[in-house]
Amino acid sequence: PKDADSRYQLGLACNEAGDLDSARKELQQATQLNPRHAAAWYNLGLAQNSLGQPDAAIESLLRGESAEPRDARIPYARATILARLGQTKTAILAARRALEINPAFVEARQLLQQLGE
């Protein structure tokens, strides 16, 4: 496929099939074709994290957040990765950002409590 949405859908299908490496490759293609494709950046970050690439995942999630600053799932995903890496202060900031976007985001509130907030 030569368009970002088709690559994105293919990446999601690969992810559903358990082929994370192919999912990562397709989602990277989607973001190259459309650097403002927030959902592709988000899912790329999740795939990268699952493949043991947390730094790349955080970078992808930041790009997704920049493309779609109103999607609370993106800073929340970043917060969970940062928390696992022991970067508590940055994780708290990301979780707070998720709650600013969506004050009813229960998981973000729970993460903040787990992090001592």
JSON list of C-alpha atoms in Angstrom, two decimals:
[
{"chain": "A", "resi": 1, "resn": "PRO", "atom": "CA", "xyz": [0.00, 0.00, 0.00]},
{"chain": "A", "resi": 2, "resn": "LYS", "atom": "CA", "xyz": [1.15, 3.49, -0.82]},
{"chain": "A", "resi": 3, "resn": "ASP", "atom": "CA", "xyz": [-1.08, 5.52, 1.49]},
{"chain": "A", "resi": 4, "resn": "ALA", "atom": "CA", "xyz": [-0.74, 6.04, 5.23]},
{"chain": "A", "resi": 5, "resn": "ASP", "atom": "CA", "xyz": [-4.19, 4.75, 6.18]},
{"chain": "A", "resi": 6, "resn": "SER", "atom": "CA", "xyz": [-3.68, 1.46, 4.33]},
{"chain": "A", "resi": 7, "resn": "ARG", "atom": "CA", "xyz": [-0.28, 0.98, 5.98]},
{"chain": "A", "resi": 8, "resn": "TYR", "atom": "CA", "xyz": [-1.87, 1.83, 9.32]},
{"chain": "A", "resi": 9, "resn": "GLN", "atom": "CA", "xyz": [-4.64, -0.75, 8.85]},
{"chain": "A", "resi": 10, "resn": "LEU", "atom": "CA", "xyz": [-2.09, -3.35, 7.76]},
{"chain": "A", "resi": 11, "resn": "GLY", "atom": "CA", "xyz": [-0.03, -2.57, 10.84]},
{"chain": "A", "resi": 12, "resn": "LEU", "atom": "CA", "xyz": [-3.05, -3.09, 13.07]},
{"chain": "A", "resi": 13, "resn": "ALA", "atom": "CA", "xyz": [-3.81, -6.39, 11.33]},
{"chain": "A", "resi": 14, "resn": "CYS", "atom": "CA", "xyz": [-0.23, -7.57, 11.82]},
{"chain": "A", "resi": 15, "resn": "ASN", "atom": "CA", "xyz": [-0.45, -6.59, 15.48]},
{"chain": "A", "resi": 16, "resn": "GLU", "atom": "CA", "xyz": [-3.72, -8.53, 15.90]},
{"chain": "A", "resi": 17, "resn": "ALA", "atom": "CA", "xyz": [-2.04, -11.55, 14.28]},
{"chain": "A", "resi": 18, "resn": "GLY", "atom": "CA", "xyz": [0.79, -11.30, 16.81]},
{"chain": "A", "resi": 19, "resn": "ASP", "atom": "CA", "xyz": [3.42, -10.24, 14.27]},
{"chain": "A", "resi": 20, "resn": "LEU", "atom": "CA", "xyz": [4.78, -7.25, 16.17]},
{"chain": "A", "resi": 21, "resn": "ASP", "atom": "CA", "xyz": [7.84, -6.76, 13.99]},
{"chain": "A", "resi": 22, "resn": "SER", "atom": "CA", "xyz": [5.73, -6.49, 10.83]},
{"chain": "A", "resi": 23, "resn": "ALA", "atom": "CA", "xyz": [3.28, -4.27, 12.71]},
{"chain": "A", "resi": 24, "resn": "ARG", "atom": "CA", "xyz": [6.14, -1.97, 13.67]},
{"chain": "A", "resi": 25, "resn": "LYS", "atom": "CA", "xyz": [7.40, -1.81, 10.09]},
{"chain": "A", "resi": 26, "resn": "GLU", "atom": "CA", "xyz": [3.95, -1.05, 8.64]},
{"chain": "A", "resi": 27, "resn": "LEU", "atom": "CA", "xyz": [3.21, 1.58, 11.27]},
{"chain": "A", "resi": 28, "resn": "GLN", "atom": "CA", "xyz": [6.59, 3.21, 10.63]},
{"chain": "A", "resi": 29, "resn": "GLN", "atom": "CA", "xyz": [5.69, 3.36, 6.95]},
{"chain": "A", "resi": 30, "resn": "ALA", "atom": "CA", "xyz": [2.36, 4.97, 7.84]},
{"chain": "A", "resi": 31, "resn": "THR", "atom": "CA", "xyz": [4.10, 7.66, 9.90]},
{"chain": "A", "resi": 32, "resn": "GLN", "atom": "CA", "xyz": [6.60, 8.31, 7.10]},
{"chain": "A", "resi": 33, "resn": "LEU", "atom": "CA", "xyz": [3.77, 8.72, 4.60]},
{"chain": "A", "resi": 34, "resn": "ASN", "atom": "CA", "xyz": [1.79, 10.94, 6.98]},
{"chain": "A", "resi": 35, "resn": "PRO", "atom": "CA", "xyz": [3.80, 12.41, 9.87]},
{"chain": "A", "resi": 36, "resn": "ARG", "atom": "CA", "xyz": [0.55, 13.78, 11.40]},
{"chain": "A", "resi": 37, "resn": "HIS", "atom": "CA", "xyz": [-1.10, 10.33, 11.68]},
{"chain": "A", "resi": 38, "resn": "ALA", "atom": "CA", "xyz": [-1.49, 10.32, 15.47]},
{"chain": "A", "resi": 39, "resn": "ALA", "atom": "CA", "xyz": [-3.07, 6.86, 15.67]},
{"chain": "A", "resi": 40, "resn": "ALA", "atom": "CA", "xyz": [-0.16, 5.39, 13.72]},
{"chain": "A", "resi": 41, "resn": "TRP", "atom": "CA", "xyz": [2.34, 7.03, 16.07]},
{"chain": "A", "resi": 42, "resn": "TYR", "atom": "CA", "xyz": [0.38, 5.79, 19.10]},
{"chain": "A", "resi": 43, "resn": "ASN", "atom": "CA", "xyz": [0.20, 2.20, 17.86]},
{"chain": "A", "resi": 44, "resn": "LEU", "atom": "CA", "xyz": [3.83, 2.32, 16.71]},
{"chain": "A", "resi": 45, "resn": "GLY", "atom": "CA", "xyz": [4.80, 3.34, 20.23]},
{"chain": "A", "resi": 46, "resn": "LEU", "atom": "CA", "xyz": [2.84, 0.46, 21.70]},
{"chain": "A", "resi": 47, "resn": "ALA", "atom": "CA", "xyz": [4.44, -2.01, 19.27]},
{"chain": "A", "resi": 48, "resn": "GLN", "atom": "CA", "xyz": [7.93, -0.66, 19.95]},
{"chain": "A", "resi": 49, "resn": "ASN", "atom": "CA", "xyz": [7.39, -0.98, 23.67]},
{"chain": "A", "resi": 50, "resn": "SER", "atom": "CA", "xyz": [6.18, -4.56, 23.26]},
{"chain": "A", "resi": 51, "resn": "LEU", "atom": "CA", "xyz": [9.32, -5.28, 21.23]},
{"chain": "A", "resi": 52, "resn": "GLY", "atom": "CA", "xyz": [11.52, -4.04, 24.09]},
{"chain": "A", "resi": 53, "resn": "GLN", "atom": "CA", "xyz": [12.24, -0.62, 22.60]},
{"chain": "A", "resi": 54, "resn": "PRO", "atom": "CA", "xyz": [10.91, 1.74, 25.29]},
{"chain": "A", "resi": 55, "resn": "ASP", "atom": "CA", "xyz": [13.00, 4.75, 24.25]},
{"chain": "A", "resi": 56, "resn": "ALA", "atom": "CA", "xyz": [11.77, 4.52, 20.66]},
{"chain": "A", "resi": 57, "resn": "ALA", "atom": "CA", "xyz": [8.24, 3.99, 22.01]},
{"chain": "A", "resi": 58, "resn": "ILE", "atom": "CA", "xyz": [8.38, 7.16, 24.09]},
{"chain": "A", "resi": 59, "resn": "GLU", "atom": "CA", "xyz": [9.63, 9.14, 21.08]},
{"chain": "A", "resi": 60, "resn": "SER", "atom": "CA", "xyz": [6.82, 7.79, 18.90]},
{"chain": "A", "resi": 61, "resn": "LEU", "atom": "CA", "xyz": [4.24, 8.58, 21.56]},
{"chain": "A", "resi": 62, "resn": "LEU", "atom": "CA", "xyz": [5.56, 12.14, 21.84]},
{"chain": "A", "resi": 63, "resn": "ARG", "atom": "CA", "xyz": [5.17, 12.50, 18.07]},
{"chain": "A", "resi": 64, "resn": "GLY", "atom": "CA", "xyz": [1.62, 11.16, 18.33]},
{"chain": "A", "resi": 65, "resn": "GLU", "atom": "CA", "xyz": [0.83, 13.56, 21.15]},
{"chain": "A", "resi": 66, "resn": "SER", "atom": "CA", "xyz": [2.11, 16.43, 19.06]},
{"chain": "A", "resi": 67, "resn": "ALA", "atom": "CA", "xyz": [-0.10, 15.35, 16.15]},
{"chain": "A", "resi": 68, "resn": "GLU", "atom": "CA", "xyz": [-3.20, 14.89, 18.33]},
{"chain": "A", "resi": 69, "resn": "PRO", "atom": "CA", "xyz": [-2.90, 16.72, 21.66]},
{"chain": "A", "resi": 70, "resn": "ARG", "atom": "CA", "xyz": [-6.49, 15.89, 22.68]},
{"chain": "A", "resi": 71, "resn": "ASP", "atom": "CA", "xyz": [-6.07, 12.10, 22.84]},
{"chain": "A", "resi": 72, "resn": "ALA", "atom": "CA", "xyz": [-5.53, 11.22, 26.51]},
{"chain": "A", "resi": 73, "resn": "ARG", "atom": "CA", "xyz": [-4.50, 7.65, 25.68]},
{"chain": "A", "resi": 74, "resn": "ILE", "atom": "CA", "xyz": [-1.22, 8.86, 24.22]},
{"chain": "A", "resi": 75, "resn": "PRO", "atom": "CA", "xyz": [0.28, 10.59, 27.29]},
{"chain": "A", "resi": 76, "resn": "TYR", "atom": "CA", "xyz": [-1.15, 7.80, 29.45]},
{"chain": "A", "resi": 77, "resn": "ALA", "atom": "CA", "xyz": [0.70, 5.17, 27.41]},
{"chain": "A", "resi": 78, "resn": "ARG", "atom": "CA", "xyz": [3.85, 7.26, 27.72]},
{"chain": "A", "resi": 79, "resn": "ALA", "atom": "CA", "xyz": [3.31, 7.52, 31.49]},
{"chain": "A", "resi": 80, "resn": "THR", "atom": "CA", "xyz": [3.04, 3.74, 31.89]},
{"chain": "A", "resi": 81, "resn": "ILE", "atom": "CA", "xyz": [6.29, 3.18, 29.99]},
{"chain": "A", "resi": 82, "resn": "LEU", "atom": "CA", "xyz": [8.09, 5.89, 31.94]},
{"chain": "A", "resi": 83, "resn": "ALA", "atom": "CA", "xyz": [6.84, 4.42, 35.21]},
{"chain": "A", "resi": 84, "resn": "ARG", "atom": "CA", "xyz": [8.19, 0.98, 34.25]},
{"chain": "A", "resi": 85, "resn": "LEU", "atom": "CA", "xyz": [11.54, 2.60, 33.45]},
{"chain": "A", "resi": 86, "resn": "GLY", "atom": "CA", "xyz": [11.62, 4.17, 36.91]},
{"chain": "A", "resi": 87, "resn": "GLN", "atom": "CA", "xyz": [11.28, 7.71, 35.55]},
{"chain": "A", "resi": 88, "resn": "THR", "atom": "CA", "xyz": [8.66, 8.58, 38.14]},
{"chain": "A", "resi": 89, "resn": "LYS", "atom": "CA", "xyz": [8.67, 12.38, 37.86]},
{"chain": "A", "resi": 90, "resn": "THR", "atom": "CA", "xyz": [8.26, 12.33, 34.09]},
{"chain": "A", "resi": 91, "resn": "ALA", "atom": "CA", "xyz": [5.66, 9.57, 34.38]},
{"chain": "A", "resi": 92, "resn": "ILE", "atom": "CA", "xyz": [3.65, 11.71, 36.80]},
{"chain": "A", "resi": 93, "resn": "LEU", "atom": "CA", "xyz": [3.75, 14.66, 34.40]},
{"chain": "A", "resi": 94, "resn": "ALA", "atom": "CA", "xyz": [2.53, 12.47, 31.53]},
{"chain": "A", "resi": 95, "resn": "ALA", "atom": "CA", "xyz": [-0.27, 10.97, 33.64]},
{"chain": "A", "resi": 96, "resn": "ARG", "atom": "CA", "xyz": [-1.31, 14.45, 34.76]},
{"chain": "A", "resi": 97, "resn": "ARG", "atom": "CA", "xyz": [-1.42, 15.49, 31.10]},
{"chain": "A", "resi": 98, "resn": "ALA", "atom": "CA", "xyz": [-3.75, 12.58, 30.35]},
{"chain": "A", "resi": 99, "resn": "LEU", "atom": "CA", "xyz": [-6.04, 13.74, 33.17]},
{"chain": "A", "resi": 100, "resn": "GLU", "atom": "CA", "xyz": [-5.97, 17.34, 31.94]},
{"chain": "A", "resi": 101, "resn": "ILE", "atom": "CA", "xyz": [-7.27, 16.08, 28.61]},
{"chain": "A", "resi": 102, "resn": "ASN", "atom": "CA", "xyz": [-9.79, 13.68, 30.14]},
{"chain": "A", "resi": 103, "resn": "PRO", "atom": "CA", "xyz": [-10.52, 14.22, 33.85]},
{"chain": "A", "resi": 104, "resn": "ALA", "atom": "CA", "xyz": [-12.55, 10.99, 33.92]},
{"chain": "A", "resi": 105, "resn": "PHE", "atom": "CA", "xyz": [-9.60, 8.83, 32.82]},
{"chain": "A", "resi": 106, "resn": "VAL", "atom": "CA", "xyz": [-9.68, 6.28, 35.66]},
{"chain": "A", "resi": 107, "resn": "GLU", "atom": "CA", "xyz": [-6.51, 4.43, 34.67]},
{"chain": "A", "resi": 108, "resn": "ALA", "atom": "CA", "xyz": [-4.48, 7.65, 34.64]},
{"chain": "A", "resi": 109, "resn": "ARG", "atom": "CA", "xyz": [-5.78, 8.54, 38.09]},
{"chain": "A", "resi": 110, "resn": "GLN", "atom": "CA", "xyz": [-4.91, 5.05, 39.35]},
{"chain": "A", "resi": 111, "resn": "LEU", "atom": "CA", "xyz": [-1.41, 5.31, 37.90]},
{"chain": "A", "resi": 112, "resn": "LEU", "atom": "CA", "xyz": [-0.88, 8.62, 39.68]},
{"chain": "A", "resi": 113, "resn": "GLN", "atom": "CA", "xyz": [-1.95, 7.00, 42.95]},
{"chain": "A", "resi": 114, "resn": "GLN", "atom": "CA", "xyz": [0.48, 4.13, 42.35]},
{"chain": "A", "resi": 115, "resn": "LEU", "atom": "CA", "xyz": [3.23, 6.67, 41.73]},
{"chain": "A", "resi": 116, "resn": "GLY", "atom": "CA", "xyz": [2.50, 8.37, 45.04]},
{"chain": "A", "resi": 117, "resn": "GLU", "atom": "CA", "xyz": [0.42, 11.30, 43.83]}
]
